[in-house]
CSV table of C-alpha atoms and ligand atoms in Angstrom, one decimal:
chain,number,residue,atom,x,y,z
A,7,MET,CA,-32.6,-25.9,234.7
A,8,ILE,CA,-28.7,-25.5,234.9
A,9,ASN,CA,-27.5,-22.1,235.8
A,10,SER,CA,-23.5,-21.0,236.5
A,11,LYS,CA,-22.1,-19.7,240.0
A,12,ILE,CA,-19.2,-18.7,241.3
A,13,ALA,CA,-17.8,-21.8,242.8
A,14,GLY,CA,-14.2,-20.0,243.9
A,15,TYR,CA,-12.3,-16.8,244.2
A,16,GLY,CA,-9.0,-15.4,244.8
A,17,HIS,CA,-6.7,-12.3,244.0
A,18,TYR,CA,-3.1,-11.6,244.0
A,19,VAL,CA,-1.4,-8.2,244.0
A,20,PRO,CA,2.4,-7.3,244.0
A,21,ASP,CA,3.9,-6.7,247.2
A,22,ASN,CA,5.6,-3.3,246.0
A,23,VAL,CA,3.3,-0.5,247.4
A,24,VAL,CA,3.8,2.7,245.5
A,25,THR,CA,2.4,5.7,247.4
A,26,ASN,CA,1.4,9.1,246.1
A,27,ASP,CA,4.3,10.7,247.7
A,28,HIS,CA,6.7,7.9,245.6
A,29,LEU,CA,5.1,9.3,242.6
A,30,ALA,CA,5.5,12.8,243.4
A,31,GLY,CA,9.2,11.9,243.3
A,32,MET,CA,9.2,10.9,239.7
A,33,MET,CA,6.8,13.5,238.2
A,34,GLU,CA,5.0,16.9,239.0
A,35,THR,CA,2.1,15.7,241.1
A,36,ASN,CA,1.1,15.6,244.5
A,37,ASP,CA,-0.9,13.3,247.1
A,38,ALA,CA,-3.7,16.0,247.6
A,39,TRP,CA,-4.6,16.2,243.7
A,40,ILE,CA,-4.8,12.3,243.4
A,41,GLN,CA,-7.0,11.8,246.2
A,42,GLU,CA,-9.4,14.5,245.4
A,43,ARG,CA,-9.6,13.6,241.6
A,44,THR,CA,-9.7,9.7,242.0
A,45,GLY,CA,-9.6,9.0,245.7
A,46,ILE,CA,-6.5,6.7,245.3
A,47,GLN,CA,-3.8,6.8,248.1
A,48,GLU,CA,-1.6,3.9,246.5
A,49,ARG,CA,-1.5,1.0,244.0
A,50,ARG,CA,0.7,-1.9,243.5
A,51,TRP,CA,3.2,-1.8,241.0
A,52,ILE,CA,5.5,-4.7,239.8
A,53,ASP,CA,9.0,-4.8,240.9
A,54,PRO,CA,10.9,-5.5,237.8
A,55,LYS,CA,13.3,-7.3,239.5
A,56,THR,CA,10.5,-10.2,240.5
A,57,GLY,CA,10.0,-11.2,236.8
A,58,GLU,CA,6.3,-10.9,237.9
A,59,THR,CA,4.1,-10.6,234.7
A,60,THR,CA,0.5,-10.4,233.9
A,61,SER,CA,0.2,-14.4,233.4
A,62,THR,CA,2.2,-15.4,236.7
A,63,MET,CA,0.0,-13.2,238.7
A,64,GLY,CA,-3.0,-14.4,237.0
A,65,THR,CA,-1.9,-18.0,237.7
A,66,LYS,CA,-1.4,-17.0,241.4
A,67,ALA,CA,-5.0,-15.7,241.4
A,68,ALA,CA,-6.2,-18.5,239.7
A,69,ARG,CA,-4.7,-21.1,242.2
A,70,LYS,CA,-6.5,-19.5,245.1
A,71,ALA,CA,-9.7,-19.5,243.3
A,72,ILE,CA,-9.2,-23.4,242.5
A,73,ALA,CA,-8.4,-24.0,245.8
A,74,LYS,CA,-11.6,-22.0,247.1
A,75,ALA,CA,-13.7,-24.0,244.6
A,76,GLY,CA,-12.6,-27.5,246.1
A,77,ILE,CA,-10.9,-28.8,242.6
A,78,THR,CA,-7.4,-29.2,241.3
A,79,PRO,CA,-6.0,-27.5,238.2
A,80,ALA,CA,-6.9,-31.0,236.6
A,81,ASP,CA,-10.5,-30.6,236.6
A,82,VAL,CA,-10.4,-27.2,234.7
A,83,ASP,CA,-12.2,-27.7,231.4
A,84,PHE,CA,-11.7,-24.1,230.2
A,85,ILE,CA,-9.7,-20.9,230.4
A,86,ILE,CA,-10.7,-17.5,229.8
A,87,PHE,CA,-8.1,-14.9,230.7
A,88,ALA,CA,-9.3,-10.9,230.3
A,89,THR,CA,-6.4,-8.4,230.2
A,90,LEU,CA,-5.2,-5.1,228.3
A,91,SER,CA,-1.5,-6.2,229.1
A,92,PRO,CA,-0.6,-9.4,227.8
A,93,ASP,CA,2.6,-10.6,228.5
A,94,TYR,CA,3.1,-11.0,224.8
A,95,TYR,CA,1.8,-9.5,221.6
A,96,PHE,CA,0.7,-13.0,220.8
A,97,PRO,CA,-0.1,-15.6,222.0
A,98,GLY,CA,-2.5,-14.3,224.7
A,99,PRO,CA,-2.1,-15.4,228.3
A,100,GLY,CA,-4.6,-17.7,228.6
A,101,VAL,CA,-2.3,-20.3,227.3
A,102,GLN,CA,0.6,-19.3,229.7
A,103,VAL,CA,-1.8,-19.8,232.5
A,104,GLN,CA,-2.8,-23.5,231.0
A,105,GLU,CA,0.9,-24.2,231.1
A,106,GLN,CA,2.3,-22.5,234.2
A,107,LEU,CA,-1.0,-24.6,236.2
A,108,GLY,CA,0.1,-27.7,234.2
A,109,ILE,CA,-3.7,-28.1,232.9
A,110,ALA,CA,-4.2,-30.5,230.2
A,111,GLU,CA,-5.0,-29.1,226.7
A,112,VAL,CA,-8.2,-27.4,227.3
A,113,GLY,CA,-9.5,-24.3,225.3
A,114,ALA,CA,-7.9,-20.9,226.5
A,115,LEU,CA,-9.6,-17.9,225.2
A,116,ASP,CA,-8.0,-14.5,225.7
A,117,VAL,CA,-10.8,-11.5,226.0
A,118,ARG,CA,-9.6,-7.9,224.9
A,119,ASN,CA,-12.4,-5.8,226.6
A,120,GLN,CA,-10.2,-3.8,228.8
A,121,CYS,CA,-12.2,-2.7,232.0
A,122,SER,CA,-15.3,-4.6,230.8
A,123,GLY,CA,-13.2,-7.6,230.4
A,124,PHE,CA,-13.9,-9.5,233.1
A,125,ILE,CA,-17.8,-9.2,233.0
A,126,TYR,CA,-17.4,-10.4,229.0
A,127,ALA,CA,-15.3,-13.1,230.5
A,128,LEU,CA,-17.9,-13.8,233.0
A,129,SER,CA,-20.6,-14.1,230.8
A,130,ILE,CA,-19.0,-16.3,228.0
A,131,ALA,CA,-18.1,-18.7,231.1
A,132,ASP,CA,-22.1,-18.3,232.2
A,133,LYS,CA,-23.2,-19.4,228.6
A,134,PHE,CA,-20.8,-22.0,228.0
A,135,ILE,CA,-21.8,-23.6,231.4
A,136,LYS,CA,-25.7,-23.2,231.2
A,137,THR,CA,-25.3,-25.1,227.5
A,138,GLY,CA,-24.0,-28.1,229.7
A,139,THR,CA,-20.5,-27.5,227.6
A,140,TYR,CA,-18.2,-27.1,230.6
A,141,LYS,CA,-18.3,-27.7,234.3
A,142,ASN,CA,-15.2,-25.6,235.8
A,143,VAL,CA,-14.4,-22.3,233.9
A,144,LEU,CA,-11.3,-20.8,235.2
A,145,VAL,CA,-12.1,-16.9,234.5
A,146,ILE,CA,-9.0,-14.6,235.1
A,147,GLY,CA,-8.6,-10.9,235.2
A,148,SER,CA,-4.9,-9.4,235.4
A,149,GLU,CA,-2.9,-6.5,234.5
A,150,ASN,CA,0.6,-5.1,234.6
A,151,HIS,CA,0.0,-1.4,233.6
A,152,SER,CA,3.4,-0.4,235.4
A,153,GLY,CA,5.6,-1.7,232.8
A,154,GLY,CA,4.1,0.7,230.3
A,155,LEU,CA,3.1,3.8,231.8
A,156,ASP,CA,5.0,7.3,231.1
A,157,LYS,CA,6.1,8.0,234.5
A,158,THR,CA,6.9,11.9,233.7
A,159,THR,CA,5.2,14.7,234.2
A,160,ARG,CA,3.9,14.5,230.2
A,161,GLY,CA,2.3,11.2,231.5
A,162,ARG,CA,0.6,12.1,235.0
A,163,GLY,CA,-3.1,12.5,233.6
A,164,VAL,CA,-3.0,8.3,233.1
A,165,SER,CA,-0.1,6.7,234.9
A,166,VAL,CA,-1.2,8.0,238.3
A,167,ILE,CA,-4.6,6.0,238.1
A,168,PHE,CA,-3.4,2.6,237.0
A,169,GLY,CA,-1.9,-0.2,239.2
A,170,ASP,CA,-1.2,-3.9,238.8
A,171,GLY,CA,-2.8,-7.1,240.3
A,172,ALA,CA,-5.0,-10.2,239.5
A,173,GLY,CA,-8.2,-11.8,240.7
A,174,ALA,CA,-9.9,-15.0,239.4
A,175,VAL,CA,-13.1,-17.1,239.9
A,176,VAL,CA,-14.0,-20.6,239.2
A,177,MET,CA,-17.5,-20.8,237.4
A,178,GLN,CA,-19.3,-24.2,237.9
A,179,PRO,CA,-22.9,-25.4,237.1
A,180,THR,CA,-25.8,-25.1,239.9
A,181,THR,CA,-29.3,-26.7,239.7
A,182,GLN,CA,-30.4,-24.7,242.7
A,183,GLU,CA,-33.6,-22.6,242.2
A,184,GLY,CA,-32.6,-18.9,241.5
A,185,LYS,CA,-29.2,-19.2,242.2
A,186,GLY,CA,-26.2,-18.0,240.2
A,187,VAL,CA,-25.6,-15.5,237.1
A,188,LEU,CA,-29.1,-14.1,236.5
A,189,THR,CA,-28.2,-11.9,233.7
A,190,THR,CA,-25.7,-10.1,231.7
A,191,HIS,CA,-25.3,-7.3,229.6
A,192,LEU,CA,-22.6,-6.4,227.1
A,193,HIS,CA,-22.3,-3.0,225.1
A,194,SER,CA,-19.7,-1.3,222.9
A,195,GLU,CA,-19.2,2.0,220.9
A,196,GLY,CA,-16.3,1.7,218.8
A,197,VAL,CA,-16.6,5.4,217.6
A,198,HIS,CA,-14.7,6.5,220.9
A,199,ALA,CA,-11.8,3.8,220.6
A,200,LYS,CA,-8.9,6.6,220.5
A,201,GLU,CA,-10.5,8.3,223.5
A,202,LEU,CA,-9.0,5.7,225.8
A,203,ALA,CA,-6.3,3.6,223.9
A,204,LEU,CA,-2.8,2.3,223.6
A,205,ILE,CA,-2.2,2.8,219.7
A,206,GLY,CA,1.2,1.0,219.7
A,207,PRO,CA,2.9,-1.5,219.7
A,208,SER,CA,0.4,-2.9,216.9
A,209,THR,CA,0.3,-3.3,213.4
A,210,SER,CA,-0.5,0.0,212.4
A,211,HIS,CA,2.3,1.2,214.8
A,212,TRP,CA,5.1,-1.3,214.5
A,213,VAL,CA,8.0,-0.8,217.0
A,214,ASP,CA,10.6,-0.6,213.9
A,215,LYS,CA,8.8,2.6,212.8
A,216,MET,CA,9.4,3.8,216.4
A,217,ILE,CA,13.2,3.1,216.0
A,218,ALA,CA,13.6,4.3,212.6
A,219,GLU,CA,12.0,7.5,213.6
A,220,ASN,CA,13.3,7.9,216.8
A,221,ASP,CA,10.7,10.6,217.5
A,222,GLU,CA,10.5,11.2,221.3
A,223,SER,CA,7.2,13.4,220.5
A,224,ASP,CA,5.5,10.1,219.4
A,225,THR,CA,3.6,8.9,222.5
A,226,SER,CA,1.4,6.4,220.7
A,227,TYR,CA,3.7,3.9,223.0
A,228,TYR,CA,1.9,4.7,225.9
A,229,PRO,CA,-1.6,4.4,227.0
A,230,TYR,CA,-3.9,8.0,226.1
A,231,MET,CA,-6.9,8.8,228.2
A,232,ASN,CA,-9.1,12.0,227.4
A,233,GLY,CA,-10.2,12.0,231.0
A,234,ASN,CA,-13.0,14.1,231.3
A,235,PHE,CA,-14.8,12.7,228.3
A,236,VAL,CA,-14.2,9.4,229.5
A,237,PHE,CA,-15.5,10.5,233.0
A,238,LYS,CA,-18.7,11.8,231.4
A,239,HIS,CA,-19.4,8.7,229.4
A,240,ALA,CA,-18.7,6.2,232.3
A,241,VAL,CA,-21.2,7.9,235.0
A,242,THR,CA,-24.0,7.5,232.2
A,243,ARG,CA,-23.3,4.2,230.9
A,244,PHE,CA,-22.6,2.5,234.1
A,245,LYS,CA,-26.4,3.8,235.7
A,246,GLU,CA,-27.8,2.4,232.1
A,247,VAL,CA,-26.4,-0.9,232.4
A,248,ILE,CA,-27.3,-1.4,235.8
A,249,GLU,CA,-30.7,-0.1,235.2
A,250,GLU,CA,-30.7,-2.5,232.2
A,251,ALA,CA,-29.8,-5.9,234.3
A,252,LEU,CA,-32.4,-4.7,236.8
A,253,ALA,CA,-35.2,-4.3,234.2
A,254,ALA,CA,-34.4,-7.6,232.7
A,255,THR,CA,-34.9,-9.5,235.9
A,256,GLY,CA,-37.5,-7.2,237.6
A,257,TYR,CA,-35.6,-5.8,240.5
A,258,LYS,CA,-35.1,-2.4,242.0
A,259,PRO,CA,-31.9,-0.5,242.7
A,260,THR,CA,-33.0,-1.2,246.7
A,261,ASP,CA,-33.1,-4.8,246.0
A,262,ILE,CA,-28.8,-4.7,245.2
A,263,ASP,CA,-27.2,-6.0,248.3
A,264,MET,CA,-23.8,-5.3,246.9
A,265,LEU,CA,-22.7,-3.4,243.9
A,266,ILE,CA,-18.8,-4.0,242.7
A,267,PRO,CA,-18.3,-1.4,240.3
A,268,HIS,CA,-15.2,-1.5,238.0
A,269,GLN,CA,-12.7,0.6,240.1
A,270,ALA,CA,-12.4,3.4,237.7
A,271,ASN,CA,-12.3,6.3,240.0
A,272,LEU,CA,-14.0,6.6,243.2
A,273,ARG,CA,-15.7,9.7,242.3
A,274,ILE,CA,-17.4,7.7,239.4
A,275,SER,CA,-18.3,5.0,242.0
A,276,GLN,CA,-19.6,7.7,244.4
A,277,PHE,CA,-21.7,9.3,241.4
A,278,ILE,CA,-23.2,5.9,240.8
A,279,GLN,CA,-24.1,5.3,244.4
A,280,LYS,CA,-25.8,8.5,244.9
A,281,SER,CA,-27.4,8.7,241.6
A,282,MET,CA,-29.1,5.1,242.2
A,283,GLY,CA,-29.7,6.0,246.0
A,284,LEU,CA,-27.8,3.2,247.1
A,285,GLY,CA,-26.5,3.4,250.7
A,286,HIS,CA,-22.6,3.4,251.6
A,287,ASP,CA,-22.4,-0.1,252.7
A,288,LYS,CA,-23.9,-1.1,249.1
A,289,VAL,CA,-21.1,-0.1,247.1
A,290,PHE,CA,-17.7,-2.1,247.3
A,291,ASN,CA,-14.7,0.3,246.8
A,292,ASN,CA,-11.1,-0.6,247.1
A,293,ILE,CA,-9.2,1.8,244.4
A,294,GLN,CA,-7.7,3.6,247.6
A,295,LYS,CA,-5.5,0.9,247.8
A,296,TYR,CA,-5.0,-0.5,244.6
A,297,GLY,CA,-5.6,2.3,241.9
A,298,ASN,CA,-7.6,1.3,238.6
A,299,THR,CA,-6.5,-2.3,237.7
A,300,THR,CA,-8.7,-2.6,234.9
A,301,ALA,CA,-9.9,-6.2,234.0
A,302,ALA,CA,-8.5,-7.4,237.3
A,303,SER,CA,-10.4,-4.6,239.5
A,304,ILE,CA,-13.7,-6.6,239.8
A,305,PRO,CA,-12.6,-9.9,240.2
A,306,ILE,CA,-9.9,-8.5,243.1
A,307,ALA,CA,-12.8,-6.4,244.6
A,308,PHE,CA,-15.2,-9.3,244.6
A,309,SER,CA,-12.7,-11.6,246.2
A,310,GLU,CA,-11.9,-8.9,249.0
A,311,ALA,CA,-15.6,-8.3,249.5
A,312,MET,CA,-16.0,-12.1,249.9
A,313,GLU,CA,-12.9,-12.4,252.3
A,314,GLN,CA,-14.5,-9.6,254.4
A,315,GLY,CA,-17.8,-11.1,254.5
A,316,LYS,CA,-19.3,-8.1,252.7
A,317,VAL,CA,-21.0,-10.4,250.1
A,318,LYS,CA,-22.9,-13.6,251.5
A,319,GLU,CA,-24.7,-16.4,250.5
A,320,GLY,CA,-28.2,-15.7,249.2
A,321,ASP,CA,-27.2,-11.9,248.6
A,322,LEU,CA,-28.1,-10.1,245.1
A,323,LEU,CA,-24.8,-8.9,243.8
A,324,CYS,CA,-24.5,-6.6,240.9
A,325,MET,CA,-21.0,-6.1,239.0
A,326,ALA,CA,-20.6,-3.1,236.4
A,327,ALA,CA,-17.7,-1.9,234.4
A,328,PHE,CA,-17.2,0.9,231.8
A,329,GLY,CA,-13.9,1.4,230.1
A,330,SER,CA,-11.9,1.6,226.9
A,331,GLY,CA,-13.4,0.8,223.4
A,332,PHE,CA,-16.0,2.2,224.6
A,333,THR,CA,-17.4,-1.0,226.3
A,334,TRP,CA,-19.5,-1.5,229.2
A,335,ALA,CA,-21.2,-4.4,230.9
A,336,SER,CA,-23.2,-5.5,233.9
A,337,THR,CA,-24.3,-8.8,235.6
A,338,LEU,CA,-26.7,-9.4,238.5
A,339,ILE,CA,-25.7,-12.8,240.7
A,340,ARG,CA,-27.6,-14.5,243.1
A,341,MET,CA,-25.2,-15.5,245.4
B,30,UT7,O1,-11.2,2.7,234.0
B,30,UT7,C1,-11.3,3.3,232.6
B,30,UT7,C2,-12.5,4.4,232.7
B,30,UT7,N1,-11.5,5.5,233.3
B,30,UT7,C3,-12.0,6.5,233.8
B,30,UT7,O2,-13.4,6.2,234.1
B,30,UT7,C4,-11.6,7.7,234.2
B,30,UT7,C5,-12.0,8.7,233.8
B,30,UT7,N2,-11.8,10.1,234.1
B,30,UT7,C6,-11.0,10.6,235.3
B,30,UT7,O3,-11.0,9.6,236.1
B,30,UT7,C7,-10.6,11.9,235.3
B,30,UT7,O4,-10.8,12.7,234.3
B,30,UT7,C8,-8.8,12.0,235.8
B,30,UT7,C9,-8.6,11.5,237.2
B,30,UT7,C10,-7.8,11.2,235.0
B,30,UT7,C11,-8.3,13.3,235.7
B,30,UT7,O5,-9.1,14.2,236.7
B,30,UT7,P1,-9.6,15.4,235.8
B,30,UT7,O6,-10.6,16.2,237.0
B,30,UT7,O7,-10.8,15.3,234.8
B,30,UT7,O8,-8.5,16.4,235.6
B,30,UT7,P2,-8.0,17.0,234.1
B,30,UT7,O9,-7.8,16.2,233.4
B,30,UT7,O10,-9.3,18.2,233.8
B,30,UT7,O11,-6.8,17.7,234.4
B,30,UT7,C12,-6.9,19.2,235.7
B,30,UT7,C13,-5.5,19.6,235.7
B,30,UT7,C14,-5.0,20.1,234.6
B,30,UT7,O12,-4.1,21.4,234.7
B,30,UT7,P3,-4.9,22.6,234.1
B,30,UT7,O13,-4.7,22.3,232.5
B,30,UT7,O14,-6.1,22.8,234.5
B,30,UT7,O15,-4.0,23.4,234.4
B,30,UT7,C15,-3.8,19.0,234.5
B,30,UT7,O16,-2.7,19.1,233.6
B,30,UT7,O17,-4.8,18.9,236.7
B,30,UT7,C16,-3.6,18.5,235.6
B,30,UT7,N3,-3.2,17.2,236.0
B,30,UT7,C17,-2.3,16.9,237.4
B,30,UT7,N4,-2.1,17.6,238.3
B,30,UT7,C18,-1.4,16.9,239.4
B,30,UT7,C19,-3.6,15.9,235.4
B,30,UT7,N5,-2.9,15.1,236.0
B,30,UT7,C20,-2.5,15.5,237.0
B,30,UT7,C21,-1.7,14.7,238.0
B,30,UT7,N6,-1.3,15.7,239.3
B,30,UT7,N7,-1.1,13.5,238.2
């Protein structure tokens, strides 16, 4: 039986470090508030002078993942790109990565599932590999949040949380018994779509309207988040969807060697850890350094965990995410 496995990984973050003190120079906030509520100490924001974008960061992470998998770009036979911050309204960044890597005319799919985007993308790669359709699927999560945040006090409840960066993996087939992606679980609840959203620019909110009305109170062009509401749903759904993956495979929480949760908020990760009875060394967090990088957060964290030897061959790895949509998802992988 063919299963899919992660054959290569890599991440890239911009050089520009933005500390909480830097933010305090832009808006009314402070290091103590940000650390206490979110655990974040600093994040990376693209320096606009570098011309870095979601697709260029994605390409840099992808090059590392491709090299680690021991293949070349020419071997990639499908691209899946998850982001909420594409370079263009259309086309999506999948085709830009295809062009930047000089890959021939393979399919490139864009996934729009925000914080859950990487697990959605991985589950699609998994299915294509299990059906024998593709052999080297490049899965990328990349975000440029800093270009579109409200960096005034008005936007502080959102803008202090988000960071830029990219992570990627190469998925390949394996016939090794019990190895690879064991299960994936995807959910959504559109009734809460507006609780964490960026409404414009969009077909319901064209830029023309913004310019014509010149209404500075129209904040639709910045991300909105009902923080408390999102937090409450996140802690419930994270636990639920991890338990769903465990139930589907017959494992117990204590069987998990490493949980890599989407880096939404350190308090959310700690809550899940405690409520599931997991040890401190069983949950990987790097939000302290990078903030919340949405679709990029899990592949960045996975790449760092691998580099640090915290996820090893034979480990049972769980990835789980919750975010805008609402969407939430999980996967269990035997490394
Ligand atoms: O990745 C997708 C999923 N996202 C999440 O899961 C995020 C979930 N939500 C959260 O992480 C938290 O709700 C936040 C970190 C966003 C906010 O924390 P909170 O404890 O829910 O704070 P709050 O929004 O209730 O605000 C508390 C106070 C308010 O002041 P008053 O009304 O009590 O006077 C805010 O105006 O903190 C104020 N505040 C700030 N103060 C300093 C909000 N943002 C800031 C800030 N600096 N950056």
